[in-house]
Coordinates of C-alpha atoms in Angstrom, one line a residue:
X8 CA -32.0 19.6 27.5
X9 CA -30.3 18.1 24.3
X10 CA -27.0 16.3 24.2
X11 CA -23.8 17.9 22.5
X12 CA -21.3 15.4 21.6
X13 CA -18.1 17.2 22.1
X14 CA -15.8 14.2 20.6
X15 CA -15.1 10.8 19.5
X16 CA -12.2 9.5 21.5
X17 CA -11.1 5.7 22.8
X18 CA -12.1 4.8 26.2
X19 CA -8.9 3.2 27.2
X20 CA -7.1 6.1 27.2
X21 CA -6.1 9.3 29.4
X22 CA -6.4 12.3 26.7
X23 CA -5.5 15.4 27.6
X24 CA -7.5 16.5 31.2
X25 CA -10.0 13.9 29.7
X26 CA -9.9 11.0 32.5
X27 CA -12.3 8.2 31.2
X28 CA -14.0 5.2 32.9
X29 CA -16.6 3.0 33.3
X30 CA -20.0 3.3 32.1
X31 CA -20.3 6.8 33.4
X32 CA -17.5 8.8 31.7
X33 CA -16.3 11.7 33.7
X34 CA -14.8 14.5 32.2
X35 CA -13.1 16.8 35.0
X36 CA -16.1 16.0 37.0
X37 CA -18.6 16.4 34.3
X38 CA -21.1 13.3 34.1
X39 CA -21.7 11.8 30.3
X40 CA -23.2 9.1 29.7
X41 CA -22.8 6.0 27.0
X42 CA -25.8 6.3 24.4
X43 CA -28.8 4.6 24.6
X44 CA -28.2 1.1 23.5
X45 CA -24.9 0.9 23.3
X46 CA -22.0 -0.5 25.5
X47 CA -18.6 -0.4 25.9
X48 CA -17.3 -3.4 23.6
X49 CA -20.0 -1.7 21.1
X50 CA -18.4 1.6 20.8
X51 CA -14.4 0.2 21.3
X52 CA -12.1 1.5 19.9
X53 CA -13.9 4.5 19.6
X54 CA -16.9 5.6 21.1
X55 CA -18.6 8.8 21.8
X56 CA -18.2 11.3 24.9
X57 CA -22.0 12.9 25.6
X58 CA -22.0 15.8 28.0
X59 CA -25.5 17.8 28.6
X60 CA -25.3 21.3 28.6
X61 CA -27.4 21.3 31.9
X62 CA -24.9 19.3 33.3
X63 CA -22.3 21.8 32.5
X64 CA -25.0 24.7 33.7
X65 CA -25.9 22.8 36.8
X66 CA -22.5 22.7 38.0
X67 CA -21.5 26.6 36.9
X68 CA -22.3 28.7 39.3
X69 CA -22.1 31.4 36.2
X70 CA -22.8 31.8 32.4
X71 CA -19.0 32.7 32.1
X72 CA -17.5 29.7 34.1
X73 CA -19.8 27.3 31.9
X74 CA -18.6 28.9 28.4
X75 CA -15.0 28.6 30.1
X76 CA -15.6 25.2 30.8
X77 CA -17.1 23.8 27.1
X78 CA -14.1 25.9 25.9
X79 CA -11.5 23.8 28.2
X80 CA -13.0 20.4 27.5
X81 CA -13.0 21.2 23.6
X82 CA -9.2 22.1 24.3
X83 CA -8.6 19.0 26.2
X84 CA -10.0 16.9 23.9
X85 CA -8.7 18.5 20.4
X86 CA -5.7 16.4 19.9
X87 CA -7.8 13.2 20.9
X88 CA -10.0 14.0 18.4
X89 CA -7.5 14.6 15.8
X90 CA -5.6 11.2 16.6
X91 CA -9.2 9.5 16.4
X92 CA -9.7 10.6 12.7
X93 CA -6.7 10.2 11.6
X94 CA -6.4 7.0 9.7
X95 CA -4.1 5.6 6.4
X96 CA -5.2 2.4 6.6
X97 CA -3.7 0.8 4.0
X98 CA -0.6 0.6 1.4
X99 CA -1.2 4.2 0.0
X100 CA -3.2 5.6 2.3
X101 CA -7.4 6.2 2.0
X102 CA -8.4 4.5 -1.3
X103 CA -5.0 3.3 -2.4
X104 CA -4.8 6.9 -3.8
X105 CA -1.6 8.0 -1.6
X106 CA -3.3 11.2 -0.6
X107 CA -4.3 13.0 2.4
X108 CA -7.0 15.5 1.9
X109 CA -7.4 18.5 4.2
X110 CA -4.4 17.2 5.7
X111 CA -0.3 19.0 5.7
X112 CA 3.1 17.6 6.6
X113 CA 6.5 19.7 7.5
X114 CA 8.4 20.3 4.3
X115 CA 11.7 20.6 5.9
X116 CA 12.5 17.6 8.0
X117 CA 15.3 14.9 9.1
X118 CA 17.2 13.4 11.8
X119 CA 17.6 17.3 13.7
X120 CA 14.7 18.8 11.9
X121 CA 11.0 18.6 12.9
X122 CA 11.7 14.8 14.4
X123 CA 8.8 13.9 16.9
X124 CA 10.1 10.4 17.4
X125 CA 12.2 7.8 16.0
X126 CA 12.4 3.9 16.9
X127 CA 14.3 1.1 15.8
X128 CA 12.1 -1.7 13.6
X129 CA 13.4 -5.1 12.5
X130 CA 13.7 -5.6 8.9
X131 CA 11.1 -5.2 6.2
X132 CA 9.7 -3.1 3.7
X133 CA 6.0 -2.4 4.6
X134 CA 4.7 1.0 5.2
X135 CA 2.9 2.2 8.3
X136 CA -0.7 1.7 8.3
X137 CA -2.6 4.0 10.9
X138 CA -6.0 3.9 12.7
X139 CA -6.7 7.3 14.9
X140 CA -4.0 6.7 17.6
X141 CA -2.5 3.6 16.5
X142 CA 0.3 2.6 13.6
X143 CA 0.5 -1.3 12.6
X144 CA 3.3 -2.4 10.9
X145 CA 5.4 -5.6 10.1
X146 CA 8.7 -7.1 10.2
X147 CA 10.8 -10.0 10.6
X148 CA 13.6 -12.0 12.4
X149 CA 14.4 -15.2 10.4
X150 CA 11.1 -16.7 10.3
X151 CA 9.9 -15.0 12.9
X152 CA 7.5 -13.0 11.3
X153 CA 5.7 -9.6 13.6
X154 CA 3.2 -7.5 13.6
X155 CA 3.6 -4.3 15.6
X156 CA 1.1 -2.2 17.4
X157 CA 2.7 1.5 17.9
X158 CA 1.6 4.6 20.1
X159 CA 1.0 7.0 16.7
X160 CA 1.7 10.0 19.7
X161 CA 5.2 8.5 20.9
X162 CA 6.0 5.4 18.9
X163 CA 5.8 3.2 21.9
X164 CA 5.5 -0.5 21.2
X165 CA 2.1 -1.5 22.4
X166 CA 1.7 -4.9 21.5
X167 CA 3.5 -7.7 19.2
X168 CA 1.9 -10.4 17.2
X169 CA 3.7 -13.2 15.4
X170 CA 3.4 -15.7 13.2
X171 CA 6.4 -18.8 11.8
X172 CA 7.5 -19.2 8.6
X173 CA 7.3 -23.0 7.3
X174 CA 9.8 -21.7 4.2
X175 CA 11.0 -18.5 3.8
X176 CA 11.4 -16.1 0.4
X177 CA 14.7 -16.6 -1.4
X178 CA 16.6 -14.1 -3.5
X179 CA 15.4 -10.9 -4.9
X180 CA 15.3 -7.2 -2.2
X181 CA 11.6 -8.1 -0.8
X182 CA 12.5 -9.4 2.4
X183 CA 9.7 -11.8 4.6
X184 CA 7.7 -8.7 5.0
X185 CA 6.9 -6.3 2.2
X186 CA 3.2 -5.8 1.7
X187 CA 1.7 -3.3 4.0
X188 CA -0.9 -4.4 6.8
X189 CA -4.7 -2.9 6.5
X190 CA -7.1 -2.0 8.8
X191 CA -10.7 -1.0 9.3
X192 CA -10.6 -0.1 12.8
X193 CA -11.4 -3.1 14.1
X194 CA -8.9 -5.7 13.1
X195 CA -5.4 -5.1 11.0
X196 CA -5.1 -7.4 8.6
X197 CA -1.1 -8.6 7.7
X198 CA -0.1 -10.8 4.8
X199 CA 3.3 -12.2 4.5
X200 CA 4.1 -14.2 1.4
X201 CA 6.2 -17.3 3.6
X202 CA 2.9 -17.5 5.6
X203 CA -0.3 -16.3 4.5
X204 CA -2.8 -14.0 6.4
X205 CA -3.3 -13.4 10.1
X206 CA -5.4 -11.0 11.7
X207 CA -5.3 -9.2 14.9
X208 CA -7.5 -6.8 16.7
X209 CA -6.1 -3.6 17.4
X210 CA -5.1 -4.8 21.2
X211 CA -2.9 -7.7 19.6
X212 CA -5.4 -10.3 19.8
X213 CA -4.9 -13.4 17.0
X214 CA -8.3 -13.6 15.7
X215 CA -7.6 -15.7 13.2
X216 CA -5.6 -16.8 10.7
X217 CA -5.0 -18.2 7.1
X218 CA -1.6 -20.1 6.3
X219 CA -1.1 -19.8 1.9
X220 CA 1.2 -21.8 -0.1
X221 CA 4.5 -19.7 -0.4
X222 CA 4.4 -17.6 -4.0
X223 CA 6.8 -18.8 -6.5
X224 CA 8.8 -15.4 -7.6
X225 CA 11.9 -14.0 -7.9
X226 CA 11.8 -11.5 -5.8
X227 CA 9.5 -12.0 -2.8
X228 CA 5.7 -11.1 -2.5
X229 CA 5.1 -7.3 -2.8
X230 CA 1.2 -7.0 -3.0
X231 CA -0.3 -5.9 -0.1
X232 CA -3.8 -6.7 1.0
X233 CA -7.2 -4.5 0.3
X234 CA -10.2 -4.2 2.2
X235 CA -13.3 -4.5 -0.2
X236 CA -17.4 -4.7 1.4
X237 CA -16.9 -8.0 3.7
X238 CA -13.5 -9.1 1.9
X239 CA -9.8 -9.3 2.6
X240 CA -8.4 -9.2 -1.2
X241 CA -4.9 -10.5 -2.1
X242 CA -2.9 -10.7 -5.7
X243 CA -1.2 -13.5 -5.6
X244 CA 1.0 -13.0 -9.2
X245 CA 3.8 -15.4 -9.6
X246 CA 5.4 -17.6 -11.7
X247 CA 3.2 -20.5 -11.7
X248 CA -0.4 -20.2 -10.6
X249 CA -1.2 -16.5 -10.7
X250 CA -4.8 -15.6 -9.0
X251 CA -6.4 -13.5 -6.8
X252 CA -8.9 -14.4 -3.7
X253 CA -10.6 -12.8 -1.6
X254 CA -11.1 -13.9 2.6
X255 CA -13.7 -13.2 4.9
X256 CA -13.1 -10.6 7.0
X257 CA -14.3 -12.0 10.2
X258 CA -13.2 -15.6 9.8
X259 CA -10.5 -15.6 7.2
X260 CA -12.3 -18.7 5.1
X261 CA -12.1 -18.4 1.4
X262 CA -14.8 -16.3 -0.3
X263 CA -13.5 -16.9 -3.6
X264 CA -10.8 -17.4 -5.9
X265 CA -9.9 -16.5 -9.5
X266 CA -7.2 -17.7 -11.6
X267 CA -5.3 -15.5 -13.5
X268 CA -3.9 -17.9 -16.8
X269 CA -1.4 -16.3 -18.6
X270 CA -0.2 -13.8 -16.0
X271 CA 3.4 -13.7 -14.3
X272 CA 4.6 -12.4 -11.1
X273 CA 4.2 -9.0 -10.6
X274 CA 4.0 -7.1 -7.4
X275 CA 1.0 -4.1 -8.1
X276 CA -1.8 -4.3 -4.9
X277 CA -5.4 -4.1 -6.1
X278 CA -7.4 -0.9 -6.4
X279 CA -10.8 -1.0 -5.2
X280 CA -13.0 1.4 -6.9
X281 CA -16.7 1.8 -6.9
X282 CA -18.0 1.8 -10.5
X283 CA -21.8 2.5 -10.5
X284 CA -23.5 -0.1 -8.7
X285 CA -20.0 -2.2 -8.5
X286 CA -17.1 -2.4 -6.8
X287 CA -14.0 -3.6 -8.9
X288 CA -10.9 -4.4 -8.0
X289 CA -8.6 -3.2 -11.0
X290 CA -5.1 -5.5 -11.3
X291 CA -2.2 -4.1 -13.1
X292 CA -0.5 -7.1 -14.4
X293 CA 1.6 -9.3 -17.1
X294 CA 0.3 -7.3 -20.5
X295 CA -3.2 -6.1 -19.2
X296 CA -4.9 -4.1 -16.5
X297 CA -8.1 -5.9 -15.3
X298 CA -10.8 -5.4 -13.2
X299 CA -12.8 -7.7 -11.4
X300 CA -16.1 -7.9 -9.5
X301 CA -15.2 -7.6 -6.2
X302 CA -18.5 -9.4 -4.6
X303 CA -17.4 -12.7 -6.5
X304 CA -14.4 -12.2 -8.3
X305 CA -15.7 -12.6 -11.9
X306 CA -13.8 -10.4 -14.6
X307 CA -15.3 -7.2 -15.9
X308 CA -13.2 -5.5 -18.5
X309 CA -9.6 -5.8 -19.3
X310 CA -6.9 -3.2 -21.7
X311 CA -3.7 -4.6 -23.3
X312 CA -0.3 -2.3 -23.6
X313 CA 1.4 -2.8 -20.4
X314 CA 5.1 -4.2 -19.4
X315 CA 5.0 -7.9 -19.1
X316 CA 5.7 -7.1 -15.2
X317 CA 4.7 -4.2 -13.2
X318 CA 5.1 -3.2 -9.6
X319 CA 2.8 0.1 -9.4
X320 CA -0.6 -0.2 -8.5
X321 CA -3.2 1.3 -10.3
X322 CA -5.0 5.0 -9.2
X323 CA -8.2 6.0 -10.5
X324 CA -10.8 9.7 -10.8
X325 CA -12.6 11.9 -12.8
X326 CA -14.0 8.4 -14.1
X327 CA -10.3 7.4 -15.8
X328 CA -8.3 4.8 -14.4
X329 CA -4.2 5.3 -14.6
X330 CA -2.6 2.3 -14.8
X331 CA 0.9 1.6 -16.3
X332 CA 4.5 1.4 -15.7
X333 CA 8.3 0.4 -17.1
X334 CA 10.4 -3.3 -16.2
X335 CA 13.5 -4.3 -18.3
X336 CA 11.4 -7.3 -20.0
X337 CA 9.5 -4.7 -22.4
X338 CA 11.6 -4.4 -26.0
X339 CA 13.2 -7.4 -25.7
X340 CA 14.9 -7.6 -29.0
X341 CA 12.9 -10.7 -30.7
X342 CA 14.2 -14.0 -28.8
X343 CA 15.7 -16.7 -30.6
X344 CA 13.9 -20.1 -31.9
X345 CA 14.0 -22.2 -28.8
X346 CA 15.7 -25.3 -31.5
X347 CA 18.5 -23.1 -32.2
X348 CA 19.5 -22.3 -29.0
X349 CA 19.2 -26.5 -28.4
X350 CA 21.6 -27.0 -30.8
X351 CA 24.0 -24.6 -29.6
X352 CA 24.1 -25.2 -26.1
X353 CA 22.1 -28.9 -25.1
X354 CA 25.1 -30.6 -24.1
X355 CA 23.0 -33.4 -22.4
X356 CA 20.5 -33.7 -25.4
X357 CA 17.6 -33.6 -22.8
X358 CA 16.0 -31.0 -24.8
X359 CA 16.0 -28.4 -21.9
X360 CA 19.0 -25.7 -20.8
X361 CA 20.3 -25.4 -17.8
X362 CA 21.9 -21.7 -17.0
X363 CA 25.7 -22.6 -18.2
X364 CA 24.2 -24.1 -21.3
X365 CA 22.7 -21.2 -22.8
X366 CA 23.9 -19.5 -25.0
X367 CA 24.9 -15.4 -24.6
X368 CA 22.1 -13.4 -25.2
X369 CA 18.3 -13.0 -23.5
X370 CA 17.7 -17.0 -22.7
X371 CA 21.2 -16.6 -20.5
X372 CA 20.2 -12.8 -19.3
X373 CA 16.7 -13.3 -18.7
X374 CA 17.0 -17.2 -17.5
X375 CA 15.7 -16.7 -13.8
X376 CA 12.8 -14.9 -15.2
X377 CA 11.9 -17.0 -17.5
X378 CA 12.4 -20.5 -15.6
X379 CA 8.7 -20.1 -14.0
X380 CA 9.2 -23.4 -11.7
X381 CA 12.9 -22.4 -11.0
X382 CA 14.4 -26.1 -11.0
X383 CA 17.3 -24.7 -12.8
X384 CA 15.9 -26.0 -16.2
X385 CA 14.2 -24.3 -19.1
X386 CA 11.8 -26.2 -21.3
X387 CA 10.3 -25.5 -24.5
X388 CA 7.0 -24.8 -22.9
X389 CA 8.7 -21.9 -20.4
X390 CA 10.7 -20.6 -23.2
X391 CA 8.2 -20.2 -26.0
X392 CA 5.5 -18.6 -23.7
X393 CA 7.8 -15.7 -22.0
X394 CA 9.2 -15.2 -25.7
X395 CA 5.7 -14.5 -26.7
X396 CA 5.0 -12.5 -23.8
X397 CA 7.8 -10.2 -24.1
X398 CA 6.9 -9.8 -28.0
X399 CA 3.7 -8.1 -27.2
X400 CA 5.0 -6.6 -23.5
X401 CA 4.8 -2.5 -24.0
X402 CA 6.5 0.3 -21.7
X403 CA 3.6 2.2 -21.1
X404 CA 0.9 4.1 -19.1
X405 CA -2.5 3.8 -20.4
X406 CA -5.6 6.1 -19.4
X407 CA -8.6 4.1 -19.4
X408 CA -12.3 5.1 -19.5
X409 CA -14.2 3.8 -16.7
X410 CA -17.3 2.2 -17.8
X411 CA -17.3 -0.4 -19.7
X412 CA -17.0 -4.3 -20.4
X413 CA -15.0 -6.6 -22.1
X414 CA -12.0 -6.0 -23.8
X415 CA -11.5 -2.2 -23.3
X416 CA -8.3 -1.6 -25.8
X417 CA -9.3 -0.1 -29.0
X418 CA -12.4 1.4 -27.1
X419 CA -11.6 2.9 -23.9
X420 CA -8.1 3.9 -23.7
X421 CA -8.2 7.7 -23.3
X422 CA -4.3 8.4 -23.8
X423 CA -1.2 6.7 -22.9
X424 CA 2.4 7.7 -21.8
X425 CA 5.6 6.0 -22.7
X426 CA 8.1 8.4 -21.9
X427 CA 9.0 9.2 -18.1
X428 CA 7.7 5.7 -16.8
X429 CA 8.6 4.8 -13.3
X430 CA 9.4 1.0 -12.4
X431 CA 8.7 1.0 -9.0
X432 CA 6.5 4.0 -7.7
X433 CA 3.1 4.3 -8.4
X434 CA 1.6 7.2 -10.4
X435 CA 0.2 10.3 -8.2
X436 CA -3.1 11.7 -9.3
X437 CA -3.4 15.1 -7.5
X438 CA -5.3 17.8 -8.1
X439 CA -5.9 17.0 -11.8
X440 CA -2.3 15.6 -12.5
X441 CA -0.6 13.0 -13.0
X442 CA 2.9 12.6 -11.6
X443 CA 5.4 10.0 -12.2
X444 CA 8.6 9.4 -10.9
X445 CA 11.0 7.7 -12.4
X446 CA 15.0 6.0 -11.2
X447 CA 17.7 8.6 -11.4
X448 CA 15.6 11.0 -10.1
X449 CA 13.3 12.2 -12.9
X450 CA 9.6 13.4 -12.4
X451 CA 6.8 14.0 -14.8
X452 CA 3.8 15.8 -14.5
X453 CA 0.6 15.3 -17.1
X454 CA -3.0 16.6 -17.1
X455 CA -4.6 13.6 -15.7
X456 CA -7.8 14.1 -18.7
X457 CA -5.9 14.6 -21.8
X458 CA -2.2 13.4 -21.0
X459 CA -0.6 16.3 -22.1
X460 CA 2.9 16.8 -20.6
X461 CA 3.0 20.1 -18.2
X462 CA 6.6 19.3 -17.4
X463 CA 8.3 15.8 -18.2
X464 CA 11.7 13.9 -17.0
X465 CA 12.6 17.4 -15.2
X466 CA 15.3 16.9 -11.9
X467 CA 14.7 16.5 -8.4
X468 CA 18.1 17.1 -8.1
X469 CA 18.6 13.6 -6.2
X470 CA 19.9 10.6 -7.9
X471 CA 19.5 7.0 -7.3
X472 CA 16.8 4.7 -7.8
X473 CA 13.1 5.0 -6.4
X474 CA 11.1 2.3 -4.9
X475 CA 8.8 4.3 -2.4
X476 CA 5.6 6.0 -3.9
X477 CA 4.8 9.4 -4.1
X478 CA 2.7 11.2 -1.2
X479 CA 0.9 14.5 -1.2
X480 CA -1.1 16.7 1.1
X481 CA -1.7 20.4 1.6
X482 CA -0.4 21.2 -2.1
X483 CA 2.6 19.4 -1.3
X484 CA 4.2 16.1 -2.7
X485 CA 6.7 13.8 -1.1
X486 CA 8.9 11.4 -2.9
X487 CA 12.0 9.5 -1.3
X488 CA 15.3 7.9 -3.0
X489 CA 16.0 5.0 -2.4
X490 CA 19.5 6.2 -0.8
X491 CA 17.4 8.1 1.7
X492 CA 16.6 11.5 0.8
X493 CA 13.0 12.4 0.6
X494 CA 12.7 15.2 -1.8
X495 CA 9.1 18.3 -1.5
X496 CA 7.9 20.2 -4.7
X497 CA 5.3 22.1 -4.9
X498 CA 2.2 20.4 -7.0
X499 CA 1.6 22.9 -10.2
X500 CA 2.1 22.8 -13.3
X501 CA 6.1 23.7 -13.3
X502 CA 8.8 22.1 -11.1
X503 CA 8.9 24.0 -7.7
X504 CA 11.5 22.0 -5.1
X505 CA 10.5 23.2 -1.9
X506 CA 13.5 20.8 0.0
X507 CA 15.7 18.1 0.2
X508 CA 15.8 16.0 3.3
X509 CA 18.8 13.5 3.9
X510 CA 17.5 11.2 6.3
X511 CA 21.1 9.1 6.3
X512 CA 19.5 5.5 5.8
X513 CA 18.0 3.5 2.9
X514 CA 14.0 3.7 2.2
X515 CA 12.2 1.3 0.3
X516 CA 8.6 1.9 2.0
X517 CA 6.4 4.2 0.8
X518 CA 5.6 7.0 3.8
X519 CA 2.3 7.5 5.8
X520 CA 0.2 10.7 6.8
X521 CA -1.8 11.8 9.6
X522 CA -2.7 14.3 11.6
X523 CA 0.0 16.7 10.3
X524 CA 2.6 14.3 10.4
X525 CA 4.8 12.3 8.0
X526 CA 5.5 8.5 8.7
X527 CA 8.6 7.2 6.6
X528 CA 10.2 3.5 7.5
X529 CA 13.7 3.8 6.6
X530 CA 16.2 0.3 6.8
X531 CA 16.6 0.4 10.4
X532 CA 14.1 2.4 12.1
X533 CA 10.4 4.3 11.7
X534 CA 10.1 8.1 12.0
X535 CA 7.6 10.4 12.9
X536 CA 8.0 14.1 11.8
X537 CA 5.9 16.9 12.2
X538 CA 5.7 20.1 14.1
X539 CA 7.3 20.7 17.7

């Protein structure tokens, strides 16, 4: 008699009327048995329930009872089996896209309003990653810095992990723990820019870990890491030094490492998208969008006309990458000589400034960005090269044509965008589209093949500035103020609000989906909404 495999669940827990244990799993007295060369630590966290139907006939003493009973395992097992395929498992969800296909989420929610759960987090700005029933995500106390294992079904702290900061992040609205953890099912995976990498599995287990010199920036680290074939992939953009590397999964030794010359901070997180035969890993960054090999890190093809900084990540389909963004550094008004400024302000004659000495104007406004060492001092060297950088810096987002190699610019670019750019969020591509949201509240929406502007800088109707990404499922798209009001429209081609949503407390993060619900991590706390 053949097998049916009614679900995929984890053995360690008690789903439904689905009691589970040892190598013979019962099932309300129904006998299954773990495949044929497989074993427990094999199939963990999730392995596969096989019930015969002669087992089920065998023990019905009619055709009715049996038909009753598949029916009442199937409805005992349901939400298991949701929870164990629901995953986001990284910053912005499957494929860094920040979508959830075939999946919904309430449209009306808040602190009385479709709230499953809610629970107090410690400080920090990384979203929720989720594997089936599981949510990982990280904080920080001084320089204590945790990662959490949560119940996905209650929220219930399941494990803790933590790691010390040597030296921890000064200035900027980062915080010790920004980047998002990523998982793939068998370990999470969290990066914290005073430590470096550790790496847990989902019990809480430290399986290993990978201390990094701490990134010089203004603002904190804000890339989070990406899983690519045998990799863990980091961008490490900063003042001085820029690269990226790549760790192995299992051991967390180096793989390799690529420097990035010429490249500032920025705070984007690698998309990794197959091209062909080859998975790249394509870098929004200082001036260009690059993409690299992801097997060994060598450089592929790179586009100029981007912002000399950018925090949004990259998204990519229809074989066109979008890749773009807005930072104050673009249009600088062309600096002055770095000789005249010397003579107006080098009181000490040592041939550098310090802040008080220069003069009004960008080298005074701009100073912290442009002291790449930050030992209070500009030289001619710092001066000269962010000069030229902001001369050739462009507010933009480009389209690029996947495909090629080398320097893409004059040959690839599709379309760009400079109008409606959003700083911090990263551009939505959904269901042909192109949305961007930009501070104050404004959204854009553009065909994703030829650019054109459906509707452009129209109001949500909530002011403020926006730092979490866009979402979307079930025709739906979820964006969130920075104040703490996540606002629904409808995806089209016109601006449909569907709600506003006051949720009463600051969000940086970008939110999480699965399963029907919506994950957002506000300043104090990490909420679960979804249907009663």
């Amino acid at each position: 008699m053949p097998v049916v495999v009614l679900a995929r669940v984890p053995w360690s827990q008690r789903l439904g009327e689905a009691a589970i244990d040892g190598r013979h799993r019962r099932v309300r007295g129904l006998t299954g048995t773990v495949p044929e060369g497989y074993s427990q630590a094999h199939l963990k966290p999730t392995g596969t329930i096989s019930i015969s139907i002669s087992t089920i006939l065998s023990r019905s003493p009619s055709r009715a009872v049996s038909v009753w009973l598949l029916w009442a395992i199937g409805y005992a097992l349901f939400p298991a089996l949701l929870l164990a395929q629901a995953h986001w498992p990284q910053f912005r969800g499957p494929g860094g896209l920040g979508v959830a296909e075939g999946d919904d989420f309430p449209t009306v929610f808040g602190p009385g309003t479709n709230l499953v759960w809610r629970i107090a987090l410690l400080p920090g700005h990384s979203s929720p990653c989720i594997w089936g029933d599981r949510i990982f995500v990280t904080g920080f106390a001084d320089a204590d810095l945790q990662t959490l294992g949560l119940d996905r079904r209650t929220g219930t702290r399941l494990w803790q992990g933590s790691v010390t900061a040597e030296r921890t992040e000064r200035g900027g609205i980062g915080g010790q723990a920004a980047p998002t953890p990523a998982t793939d099912g068998e370990r999470v995976y969290s990066y914290f820019g005073p430590f470096g990498v550790v790496a847990y599995d989902l019990d809480g287990q430290e399986l290993w870990r990978q201390p990094l010199p701490l990134p010089v920036t203004q603002h904190g680290v804000g890339s989070s890491p990406v899983l690519a074939g045998e990799w863990v992939v980091l961008l490490r953009d900063q003042d001085v030094g820029s690269h990226i590397l790549a760790l192995d999964r299992r051991t967390g030794r180096l793989g390799w490492r690529s420097e990035r010359p010429g490249f500032r901070r920025s705070f984007s997180t690698p998309l990794v998208w197959r091209v062909g035969e080859v998975t790249q890993l394509i870098v929004t960054g200082t001036l260009r969008v690059v993409a690299y090999n992801a097997l060994d890190g060598n450089e592929l093809w790179s586009a100029r006309g981007v912002p000399n900084e950018l925090c949004a990540s990259a998204v990519a389909g229809g074989g066109l990458v979008y890749a773009g963004g807005w930072t104050h550094g673009s249009g600088v008004a062309r600096m002055p000589v770095f000789d005249d400024l010397l003579t107006q302000g080098d009181r000490d004659q040592n041939q550098q400034l310090t802040r008080e000495e220069a003069p009004n104007g960008p080298a005074r406004q701009h100073f912290q960005y442009i002291d790449a060492d930050k030992d209070g001092q500009l030289t001619r060297e710092e001066y000269e090269s962010m000069a030229e950088i902001f001369g050739q810096a462009q507010n933009a987002l480009l389209a690029i044509r996947l495909g090629g190699t080398g320097d893409l610019t004059e040959t690839h670019v599709a379309w760009r965008q400079t109008r409606g750019l959003p700083y911090v969020p990263c551009p939505l591509l959904y269901r042909e589209r192109v949305y961007l949201v930009k501070n104050g509240g404004l959204v854009s929406c553009l065909s994703a093949t030829d650019g054109v502007a459906l509707y452009q800088e129209e109001r949500l109707g909530v002011l403020g500035d926006y730092y979490a990404s866009p979402v979307a499922a079930g025709g739906k798209i979820c964006v969130i103020s920075q104040p703490g009001t996540a606002v629904v429209f409808a995806a089209g081609d016109t601006l449909e609000v569907l709600a506003r949503n006051p949720l009463g407390e600051k969000v940086m993060a970008t939110p999480a989906m699965a399963g029907g619900r919506l994950y957002v991590r506000s300043q104090d706390h990490l909420w679960a909404f979804g249907a009663p």
